[in-house]
Coordinates of C-alpha atoms and ligand atoms in Angstrom, one line a residue:
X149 CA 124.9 118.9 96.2
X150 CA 125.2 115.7 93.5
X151 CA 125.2 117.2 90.1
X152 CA 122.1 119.1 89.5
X153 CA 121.0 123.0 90.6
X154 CA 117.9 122.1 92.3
X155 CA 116.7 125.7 91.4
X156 CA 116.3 126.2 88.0
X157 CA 116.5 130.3 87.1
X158 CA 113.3 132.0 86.4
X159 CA 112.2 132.4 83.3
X160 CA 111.8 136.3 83.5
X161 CA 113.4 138.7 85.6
X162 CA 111.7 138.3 89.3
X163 CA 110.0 140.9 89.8
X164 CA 110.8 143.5 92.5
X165 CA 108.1 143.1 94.7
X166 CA 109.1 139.5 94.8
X167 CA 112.5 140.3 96.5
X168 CA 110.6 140.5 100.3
X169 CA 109.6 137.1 99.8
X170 CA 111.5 134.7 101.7
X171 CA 110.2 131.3 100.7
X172 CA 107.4 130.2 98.7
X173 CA 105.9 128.8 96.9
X174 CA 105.0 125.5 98.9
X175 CA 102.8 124.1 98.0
X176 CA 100.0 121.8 100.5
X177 CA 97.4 119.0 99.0
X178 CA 94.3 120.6 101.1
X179 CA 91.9 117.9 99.5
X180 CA 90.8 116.1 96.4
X181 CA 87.0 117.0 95.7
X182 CA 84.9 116.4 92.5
X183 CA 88.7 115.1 90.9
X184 CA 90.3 118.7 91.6
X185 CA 92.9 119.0 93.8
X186 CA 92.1 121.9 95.9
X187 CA 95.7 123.3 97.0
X188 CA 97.9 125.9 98.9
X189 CA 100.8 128.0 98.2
X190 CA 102.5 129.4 100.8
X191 CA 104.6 132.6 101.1
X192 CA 106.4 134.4 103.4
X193 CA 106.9 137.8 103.0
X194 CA 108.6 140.7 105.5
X195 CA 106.2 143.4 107.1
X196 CA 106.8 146.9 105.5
X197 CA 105.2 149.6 106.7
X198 CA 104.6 151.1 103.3
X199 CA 104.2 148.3 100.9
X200 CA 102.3 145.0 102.0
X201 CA 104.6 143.2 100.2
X202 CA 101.8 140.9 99.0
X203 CA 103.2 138.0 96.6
X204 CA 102.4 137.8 93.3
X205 CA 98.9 135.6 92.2
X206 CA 98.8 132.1 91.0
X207 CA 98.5 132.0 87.5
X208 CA 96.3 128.8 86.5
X209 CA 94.6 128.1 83.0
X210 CA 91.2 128.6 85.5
X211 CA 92.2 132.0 86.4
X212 CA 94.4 133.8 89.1
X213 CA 94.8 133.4 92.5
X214 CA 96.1 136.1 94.8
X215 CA 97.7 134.8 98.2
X216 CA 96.2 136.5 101.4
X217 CA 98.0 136.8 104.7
X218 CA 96.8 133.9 107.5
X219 CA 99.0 134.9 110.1
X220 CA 101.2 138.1 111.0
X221 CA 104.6 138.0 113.5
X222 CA 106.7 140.3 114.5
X223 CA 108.8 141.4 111.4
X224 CA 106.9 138.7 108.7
X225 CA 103.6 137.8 107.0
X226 CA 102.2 134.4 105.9
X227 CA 100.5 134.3 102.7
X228 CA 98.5 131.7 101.1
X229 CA 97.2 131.4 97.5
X230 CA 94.1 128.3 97.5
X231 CA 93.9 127.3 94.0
X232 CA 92.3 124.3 92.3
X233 CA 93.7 121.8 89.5
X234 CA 92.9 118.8 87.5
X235 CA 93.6 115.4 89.5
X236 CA 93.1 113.1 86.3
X237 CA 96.0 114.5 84.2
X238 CA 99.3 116.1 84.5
X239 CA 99.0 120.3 84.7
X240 CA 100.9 123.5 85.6
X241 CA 100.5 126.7 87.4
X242 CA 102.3 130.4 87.1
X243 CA 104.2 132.0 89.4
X244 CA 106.4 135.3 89.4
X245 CA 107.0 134.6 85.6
X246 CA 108.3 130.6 86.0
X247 CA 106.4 127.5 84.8
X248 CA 105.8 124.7 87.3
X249 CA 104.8 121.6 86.0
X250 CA 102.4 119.2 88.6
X251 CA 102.5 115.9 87.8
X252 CA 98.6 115.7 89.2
X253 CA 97.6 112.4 87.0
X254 CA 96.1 109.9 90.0
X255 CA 94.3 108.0 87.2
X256 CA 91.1 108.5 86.0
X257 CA 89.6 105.9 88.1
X258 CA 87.5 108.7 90.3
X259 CA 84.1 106.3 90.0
X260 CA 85.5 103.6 87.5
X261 CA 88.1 100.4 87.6
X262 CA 91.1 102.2 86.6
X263 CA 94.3 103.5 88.2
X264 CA 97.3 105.5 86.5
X265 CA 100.7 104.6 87.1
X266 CA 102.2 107.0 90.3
X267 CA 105.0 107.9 92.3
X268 CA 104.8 108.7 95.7
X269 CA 107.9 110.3 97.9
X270 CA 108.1 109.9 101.8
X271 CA 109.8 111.4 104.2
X272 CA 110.6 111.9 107.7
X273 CA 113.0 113.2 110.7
X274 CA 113.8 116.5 109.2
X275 CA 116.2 117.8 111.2
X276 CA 118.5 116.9 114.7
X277 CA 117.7 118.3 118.0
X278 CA 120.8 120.7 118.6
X279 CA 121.9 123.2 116.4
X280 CA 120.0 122.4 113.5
X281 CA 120.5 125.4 111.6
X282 CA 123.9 126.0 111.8
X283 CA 124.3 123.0 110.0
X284 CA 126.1 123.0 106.5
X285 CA 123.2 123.0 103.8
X286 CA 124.5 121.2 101.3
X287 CA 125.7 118.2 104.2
X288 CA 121.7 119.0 106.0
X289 CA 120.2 118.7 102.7
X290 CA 121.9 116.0 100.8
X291 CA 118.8 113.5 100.5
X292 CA 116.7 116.9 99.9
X293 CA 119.0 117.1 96.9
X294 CA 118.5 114.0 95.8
X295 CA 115.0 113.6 95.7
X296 CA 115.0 117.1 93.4
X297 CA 117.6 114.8 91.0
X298 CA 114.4 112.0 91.6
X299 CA 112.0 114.1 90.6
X300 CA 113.7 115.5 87.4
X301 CA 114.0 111.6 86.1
X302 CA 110.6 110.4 86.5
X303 CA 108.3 113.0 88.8
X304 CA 106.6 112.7 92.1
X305 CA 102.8 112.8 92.5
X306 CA 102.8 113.8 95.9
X307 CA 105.1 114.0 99.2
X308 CA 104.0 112.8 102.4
X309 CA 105.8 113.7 105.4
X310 CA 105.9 111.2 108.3
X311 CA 107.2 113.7 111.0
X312 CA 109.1 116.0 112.0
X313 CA 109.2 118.3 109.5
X314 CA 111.0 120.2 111.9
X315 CA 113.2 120.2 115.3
X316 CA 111.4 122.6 118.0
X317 CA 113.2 121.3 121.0
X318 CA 115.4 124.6 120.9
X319 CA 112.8 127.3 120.7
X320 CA 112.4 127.1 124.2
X321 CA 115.9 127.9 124.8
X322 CA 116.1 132.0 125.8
X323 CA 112.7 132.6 128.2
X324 CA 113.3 131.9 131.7
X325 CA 109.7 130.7 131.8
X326 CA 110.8 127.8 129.3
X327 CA 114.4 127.9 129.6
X328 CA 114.7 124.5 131.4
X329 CA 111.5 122.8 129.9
X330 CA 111.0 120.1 130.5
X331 CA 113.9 119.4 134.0
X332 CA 112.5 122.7 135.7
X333 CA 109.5 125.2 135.4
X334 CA 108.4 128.3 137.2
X335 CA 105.6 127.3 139.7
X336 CA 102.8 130.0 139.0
X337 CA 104.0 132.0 136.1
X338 CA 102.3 135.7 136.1
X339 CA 99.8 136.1 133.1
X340 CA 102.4 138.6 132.1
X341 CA 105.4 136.4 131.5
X342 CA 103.4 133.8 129.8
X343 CA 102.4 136.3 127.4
X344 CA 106.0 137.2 126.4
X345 CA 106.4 133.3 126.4
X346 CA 103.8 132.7 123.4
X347 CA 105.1 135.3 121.9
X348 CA 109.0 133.8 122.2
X349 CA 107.8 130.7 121.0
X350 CA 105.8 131.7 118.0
X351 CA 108.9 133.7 116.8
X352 CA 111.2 130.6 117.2
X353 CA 108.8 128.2 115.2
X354 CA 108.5 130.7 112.7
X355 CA 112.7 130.9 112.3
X356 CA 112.6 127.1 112.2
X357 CA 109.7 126.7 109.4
X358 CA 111.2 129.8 107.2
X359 CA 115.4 127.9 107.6
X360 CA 113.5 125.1 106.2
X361 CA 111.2 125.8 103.4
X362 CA 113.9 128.5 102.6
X363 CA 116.8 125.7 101.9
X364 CA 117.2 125.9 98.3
X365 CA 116.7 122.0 97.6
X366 CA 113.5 122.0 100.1
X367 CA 112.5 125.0 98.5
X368 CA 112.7 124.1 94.7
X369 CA 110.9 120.7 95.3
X370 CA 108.2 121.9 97.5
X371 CA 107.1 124.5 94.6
X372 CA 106.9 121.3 92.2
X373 CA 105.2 118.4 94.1
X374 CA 102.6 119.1 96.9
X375 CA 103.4 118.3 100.5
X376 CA 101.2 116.7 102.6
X377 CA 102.2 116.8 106.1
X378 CA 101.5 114.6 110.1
X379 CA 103.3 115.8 112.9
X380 CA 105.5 114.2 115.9
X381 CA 107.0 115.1 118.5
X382 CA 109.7 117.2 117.2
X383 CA 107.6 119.4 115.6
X384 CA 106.3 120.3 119.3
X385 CA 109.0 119.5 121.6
X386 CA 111.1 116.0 122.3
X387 CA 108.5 113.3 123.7
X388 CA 105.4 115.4 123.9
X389 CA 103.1 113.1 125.3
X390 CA 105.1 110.9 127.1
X391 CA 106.5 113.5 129.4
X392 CA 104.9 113.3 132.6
X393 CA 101.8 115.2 133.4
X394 CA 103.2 118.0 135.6
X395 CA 105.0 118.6 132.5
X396 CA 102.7 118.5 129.6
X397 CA 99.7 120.3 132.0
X398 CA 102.1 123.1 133.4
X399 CA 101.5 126.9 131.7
X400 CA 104.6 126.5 130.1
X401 CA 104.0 122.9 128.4
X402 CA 100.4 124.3 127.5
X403 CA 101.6 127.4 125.6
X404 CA 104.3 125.5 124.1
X405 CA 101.8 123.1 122.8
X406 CA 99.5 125.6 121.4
X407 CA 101.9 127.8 119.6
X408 CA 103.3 124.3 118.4
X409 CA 99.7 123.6 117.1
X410 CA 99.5 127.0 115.3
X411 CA 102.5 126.5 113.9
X412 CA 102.0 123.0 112.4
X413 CA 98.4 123.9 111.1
X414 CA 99.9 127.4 109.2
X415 CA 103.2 125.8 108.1
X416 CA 102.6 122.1 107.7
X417 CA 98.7 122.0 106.2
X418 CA 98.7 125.8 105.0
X419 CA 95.4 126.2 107.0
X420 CA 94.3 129.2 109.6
X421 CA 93.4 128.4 112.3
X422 CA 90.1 129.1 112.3
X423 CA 89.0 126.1 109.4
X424 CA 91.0 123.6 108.7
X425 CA 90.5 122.0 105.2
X426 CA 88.1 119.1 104.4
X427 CA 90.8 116.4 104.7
X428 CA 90.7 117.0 108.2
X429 CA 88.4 114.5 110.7
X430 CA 87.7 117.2 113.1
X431 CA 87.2 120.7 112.0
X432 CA 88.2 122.4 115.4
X433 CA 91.1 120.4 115.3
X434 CA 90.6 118.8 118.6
X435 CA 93.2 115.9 117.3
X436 CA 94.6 116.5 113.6
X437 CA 93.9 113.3 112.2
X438 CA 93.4 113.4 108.1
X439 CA 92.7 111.7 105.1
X440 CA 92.3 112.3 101.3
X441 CA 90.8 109.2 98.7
X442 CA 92.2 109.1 95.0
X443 CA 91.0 106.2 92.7
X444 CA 92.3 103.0 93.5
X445 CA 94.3 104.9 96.8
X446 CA 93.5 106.2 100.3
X447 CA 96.0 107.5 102.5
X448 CA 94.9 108.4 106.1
X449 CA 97.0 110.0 108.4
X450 CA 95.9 109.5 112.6
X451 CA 97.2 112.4 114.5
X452 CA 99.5 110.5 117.8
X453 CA 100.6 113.6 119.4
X454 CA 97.6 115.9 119.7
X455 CA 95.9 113.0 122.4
X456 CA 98.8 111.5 123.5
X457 CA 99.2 110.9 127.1
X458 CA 101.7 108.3 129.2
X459 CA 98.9 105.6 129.1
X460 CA 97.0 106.7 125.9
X461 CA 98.1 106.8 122.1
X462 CA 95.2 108.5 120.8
X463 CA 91.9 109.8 122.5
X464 CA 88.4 109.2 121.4
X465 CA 88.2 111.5 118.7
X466 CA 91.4 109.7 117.4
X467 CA 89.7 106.5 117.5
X468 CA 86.5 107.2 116.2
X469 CA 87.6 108.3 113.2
X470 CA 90.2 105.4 112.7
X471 CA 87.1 103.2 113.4
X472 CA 84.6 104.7 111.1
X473 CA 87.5 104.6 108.2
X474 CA 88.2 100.8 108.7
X475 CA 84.1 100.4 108.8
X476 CA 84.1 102.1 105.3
X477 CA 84.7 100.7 102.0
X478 CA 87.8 101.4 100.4
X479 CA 89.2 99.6 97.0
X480 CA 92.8 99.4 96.3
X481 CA 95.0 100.6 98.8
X482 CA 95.6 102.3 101.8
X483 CA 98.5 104.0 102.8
X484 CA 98.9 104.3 107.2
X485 CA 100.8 106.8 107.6
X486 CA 101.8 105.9 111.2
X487 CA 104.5 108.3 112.5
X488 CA 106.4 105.9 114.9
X489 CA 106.3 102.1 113.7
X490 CA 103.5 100.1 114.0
X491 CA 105.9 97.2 113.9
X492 CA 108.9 96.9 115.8
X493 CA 110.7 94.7 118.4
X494 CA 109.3 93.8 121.5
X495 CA 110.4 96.5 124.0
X496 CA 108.9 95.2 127.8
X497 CA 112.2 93.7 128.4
X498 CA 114.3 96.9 127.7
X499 CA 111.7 99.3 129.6
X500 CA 111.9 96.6 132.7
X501 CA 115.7 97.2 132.6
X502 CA 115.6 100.9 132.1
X503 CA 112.3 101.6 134.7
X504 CA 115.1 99.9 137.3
X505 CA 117.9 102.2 136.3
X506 CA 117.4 105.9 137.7
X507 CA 120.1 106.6 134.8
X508 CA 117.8 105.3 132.2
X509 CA 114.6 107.1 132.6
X510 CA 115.0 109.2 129.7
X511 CA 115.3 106.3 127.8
X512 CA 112.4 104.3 129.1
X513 CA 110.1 107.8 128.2
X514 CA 111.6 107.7 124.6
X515 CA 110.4 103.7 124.8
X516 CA 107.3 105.2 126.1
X517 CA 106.7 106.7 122.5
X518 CA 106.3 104.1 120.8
X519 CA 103.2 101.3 120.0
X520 CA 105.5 98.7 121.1
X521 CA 105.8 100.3 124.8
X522 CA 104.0 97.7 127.5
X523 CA 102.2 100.4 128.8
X524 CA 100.4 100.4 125.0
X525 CA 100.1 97.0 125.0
X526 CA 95.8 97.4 124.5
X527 CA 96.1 100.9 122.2
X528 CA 98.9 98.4 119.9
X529 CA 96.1 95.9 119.7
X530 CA 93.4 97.6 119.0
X531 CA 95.0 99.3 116.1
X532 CA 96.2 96.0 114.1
X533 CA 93.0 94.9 115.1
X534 CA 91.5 98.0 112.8
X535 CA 94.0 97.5 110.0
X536 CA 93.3 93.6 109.8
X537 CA 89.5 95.0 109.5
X538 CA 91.0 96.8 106.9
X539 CA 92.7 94.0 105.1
X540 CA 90.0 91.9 105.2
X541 CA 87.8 92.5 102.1
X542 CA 89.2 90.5 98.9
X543 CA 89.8 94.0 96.9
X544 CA 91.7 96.0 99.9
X545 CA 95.4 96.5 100.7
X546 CA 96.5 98.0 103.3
X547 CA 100.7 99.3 104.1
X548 CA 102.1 101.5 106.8
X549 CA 104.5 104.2 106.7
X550 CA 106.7 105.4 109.6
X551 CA 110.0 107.0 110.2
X552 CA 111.1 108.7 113.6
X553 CA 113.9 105.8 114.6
X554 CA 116.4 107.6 112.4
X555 CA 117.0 103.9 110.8
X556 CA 115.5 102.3 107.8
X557 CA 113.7 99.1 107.8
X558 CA 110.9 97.2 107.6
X559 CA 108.5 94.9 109.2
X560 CA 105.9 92.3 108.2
X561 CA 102.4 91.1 109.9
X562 CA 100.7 87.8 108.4
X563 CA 97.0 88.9 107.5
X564 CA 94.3 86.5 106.3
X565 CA 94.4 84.5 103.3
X566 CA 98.4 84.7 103.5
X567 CA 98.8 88.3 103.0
X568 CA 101.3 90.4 104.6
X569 CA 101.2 93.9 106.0
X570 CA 103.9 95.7 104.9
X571 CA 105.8 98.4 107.4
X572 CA 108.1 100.2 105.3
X573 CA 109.7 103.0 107.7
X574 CA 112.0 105.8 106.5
X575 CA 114.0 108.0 108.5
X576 CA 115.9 110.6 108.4
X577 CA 116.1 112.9 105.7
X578 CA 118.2 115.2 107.4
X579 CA 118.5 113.6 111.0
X580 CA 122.2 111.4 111.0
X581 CA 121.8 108.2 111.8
X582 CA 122.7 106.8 115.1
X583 CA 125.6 104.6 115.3
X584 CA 125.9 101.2 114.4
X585 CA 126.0 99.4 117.0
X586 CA 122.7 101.0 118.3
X587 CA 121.2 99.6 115.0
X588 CA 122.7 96.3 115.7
X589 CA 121.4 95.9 119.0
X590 CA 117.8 96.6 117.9
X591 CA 118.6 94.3 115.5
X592 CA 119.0 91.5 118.1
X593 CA 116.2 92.3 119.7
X594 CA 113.8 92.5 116.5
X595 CA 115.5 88.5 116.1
X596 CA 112.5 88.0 118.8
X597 CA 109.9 87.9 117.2
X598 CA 106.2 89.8 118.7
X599 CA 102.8 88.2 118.3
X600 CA 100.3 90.8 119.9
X601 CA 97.1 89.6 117.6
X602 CA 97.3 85.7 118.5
X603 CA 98.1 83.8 114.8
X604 CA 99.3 87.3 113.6
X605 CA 103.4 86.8 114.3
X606 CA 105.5 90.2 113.3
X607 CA 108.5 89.9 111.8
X608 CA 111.5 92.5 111.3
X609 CA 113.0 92.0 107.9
X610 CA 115.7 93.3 105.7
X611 CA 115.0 95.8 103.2
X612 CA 116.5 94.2 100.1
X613 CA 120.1 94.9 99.5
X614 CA 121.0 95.3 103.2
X615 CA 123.3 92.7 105.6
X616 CA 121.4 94.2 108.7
X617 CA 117.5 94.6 109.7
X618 CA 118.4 97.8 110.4
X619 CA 120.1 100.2 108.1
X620 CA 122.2 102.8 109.7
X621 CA 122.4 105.8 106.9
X622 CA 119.6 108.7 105.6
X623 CA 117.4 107.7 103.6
X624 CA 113.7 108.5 101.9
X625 CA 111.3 106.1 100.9
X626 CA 110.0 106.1 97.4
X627 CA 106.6 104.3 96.7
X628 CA 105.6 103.1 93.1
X629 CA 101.9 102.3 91.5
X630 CA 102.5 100.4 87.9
X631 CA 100.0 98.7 86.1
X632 CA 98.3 98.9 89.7
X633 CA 100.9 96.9 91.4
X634 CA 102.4 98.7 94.3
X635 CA 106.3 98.0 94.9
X636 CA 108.7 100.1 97.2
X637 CA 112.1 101.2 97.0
X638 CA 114.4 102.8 99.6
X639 CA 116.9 105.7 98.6
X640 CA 119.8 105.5 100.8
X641 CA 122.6 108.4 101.5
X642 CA 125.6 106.0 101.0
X643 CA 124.5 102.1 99.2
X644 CA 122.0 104.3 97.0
X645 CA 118.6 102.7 95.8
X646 CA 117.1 99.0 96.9
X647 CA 116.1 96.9 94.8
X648 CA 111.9 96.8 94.6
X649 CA 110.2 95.1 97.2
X650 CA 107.1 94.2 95.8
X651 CA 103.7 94.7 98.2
Ligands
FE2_187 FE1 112.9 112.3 114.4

């Protein structure tokens, strides 16, 4: 850890009804209504058979806010506490006898001209495939620790996280209905096993979510900034999506994908499953697309998992509501949060080569994933075509967000009237990078140049500070609003924090 003891000790003695919880608070942005922020605080807690073990209430100046259990597993119990506060200046909240201070100031332009001065935090990749959690903490959670050093020199509004928040590709490991997902699955599994599967996997996500939000630097951080959260694949299994459909439509792949869902609505957006909060485009969370509006900044989230297929990105309901947000006014700026690039490289040439190489096929389904993937060609254009809709009205900026690659960078698109879009992408927080050379090679190919919207050329640049396009180290992504320009810097494991690039 660099310097600082991310948790500070409580104020009072906790409490000993507090010992059974194992994480919380963490705290999820459910939406901004009427300038409130309406949040949840999440808890875990183990199952006793003579206590409930229910955590202690949120103490706001409003009142207090007892947390009540959403879901129940074999041994544990997830609580959440909703409680409201004031989006137009900073505030607090109480909890087991500490102080937590929210810096909740968005301006008070709600309905007038006028924006306050705001940090946002993103980040992404959290985790690696294989033996995540036997990892060292303090070597997993470096960048965790650093963004808690961040926030204790000048605070974070809000943290988005770009995807996956965690690594699920080893839950399946220990059923022999799952065992070998995705190379080999059981033909007509009896309703019996898959029973015992759901009920393998929901235990397995819940041991990933609670060695997460239980890490002392996650921890301290997510009970000081709200979290707001859009899946990938990780969080369901490597590729989901882009596997092929015997796959993805199997028992196994359906069940996996459903107690994935559970998981990332409980964990990641603090909702049941029965309603999900307002943010959300479709209540039944058909596809878990989102967005919240704050003065002078929207930040909308597609979902590119839920709809996924080989030959589509999103499905209708994905669409519809990307369309009706680019039809609808929106001064200042908004935030894409995109989870794989919207820029990159042009890819056909790669995919040809790896689609003739038996070898390679993993690889051409992991080129599958992205926008830049020729069978995506039409689903690429039709989403720059939205965000130059976006763009277009004088008062309107628009900048994506990605991570996934476990590289930094960034990419630009000319708009109209010599604007750029900005992709800023950040990845990982925990994920290692891949090796250099890798980096180098993408690199090369980003040298190409892409031009998908005709008199729209995309260009891979250098985040300021670098020698190479792409930057081989972890790394979050810190966003700045001063004086209502918008500026970005990059916080890097080993050359530290770039210079601001303006936006
Ligand atoms: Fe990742």
């Amino acid at each position: 850890m660099t310097g600082i003891s991310p948790v500070s000790a409580p104020q009072t003695p906790i409490k000993p009804d507090q010992t059974a919880c194992l994480f919380g608070p963490v705290l999820i942005l459910n939406s901004v209504e009427n300038e409130r922020l309406s949040l949840s605080a999440l808890f875990l807690s183990l199952k006793s058979e003579s206590d409930p073990n229910a955590p202690a209430p949120i103490e706001t100046p409003d009142g207090s806010f007892s947390p009540s259990p959403i879901a129940e597993y074999s041994q544990h119990i997830l609580w959440r506490a909703c409680f409201p506060l004031p989006a137009d200046r900073a505030s607090y909240y109480q909890w087991n006898g500490t102080r937590y201070d929210i810096t909740s100031d968005f301006g008070r332009g709600f309905g007038r001209d006028f924006n306050g001065d705001l940090r946002i935090a993103y980040v992404s990749c959290n985790g690696e495939e294989h033996g995540d959690l036997d990892r060292a903490g303090p070597e997993r959670n470096k960048m965790w620790a650093r963004l808690c050093k961040d926030h204790q020199k000048a605070p974070f509004s809000l943290i988005l996280h770009g995807g996956d928040q965690v690594y699920a590709d080893e839950v399946t490991d220990g059923h022999p209905l799952s065992q070998d997902w995705p190379e080999k699955l059981p033909r007509d599994p009896s309703q019996a096993d898959q029973a015992t599967l759901r009920q393998h996997l929901r235990e397995g996500f819940l041991q990933r979510y609670l060695a997460i939000y239980r890490a002392p630097e996650f921890a301290w951080i997510a009970a000081r900034v709200p979290s707001m959260m859009q899946w990938d694949d990780h969080d369901i299994c490597d590729g989901w999506g882009s596997l092929r459909r015997s796959r993805t439509y199997s028992p196994t792949g359906q069940i996996l994908f459903q107690v994935a869902h559970e998981a990332a609505l409980l964990f990641q957006h603090g909702c049941g499953t029965k309603k999900l909060s307002d943010r959300f485009s479709d209540p039944d969370g058909g596809h878990l697309g989102w967005k919240v509006e704050l003065p002078g900044l929207r930040i909308l989230a597609p979902d590119l998992r839920s709809e996924r297929t080989r030959r589509e990105i999103m499905g209708e309901l994905g669409w519809q509501m990307m369309e009706a947000e680019a039809a609808k006014p929106s001064p200042g700026r908004t935030l894409l949060m995109s989870s794989v690039p919207l820029l990159g490289p042009r890819l056909s040439l790669l995919e040809m080569a790896m689609v003739l190489t038996p070898r390679m096929q993993k690889y051409e389904d992991d080129l599958r994933d992205q926008w830049q993937s020729r069978a995506h060609r039409g689903s690429w254009k039709r989403m720059l075509g939205l965000v130059k809709q976006i763009a277009a009205p004088k008062d309107q900026q628009i900048t994506a967000l990605s991570g996934e690659i476990h590289l930094a960078t960034r990419g630009e698109m000319t708009l109209e009237r010599g604007e750029l879009l900005h992709q800023l992408v950040a990845s990982g927080i925990a994920h290692r990078a891949p090796p250099r050379a890798w980096a180098k090679i993408l690199g090369t190919l980003a040298a190409l140049g892409e031009s998908p919207l005709p008199g729209h050329p995309i260009r891979i640049r250098r985040i300021p500070g670098q020698i190479w396009r792409y930057a081989a180290e972890r790394n979050y992504l810190v966003l700045h609003r001063r004086a209502n320009e918008w500026s970005a810097n990059w916080e890097f494991e080993r050359s530290g924090t770039s210079p601001d690039l303006k936006l």
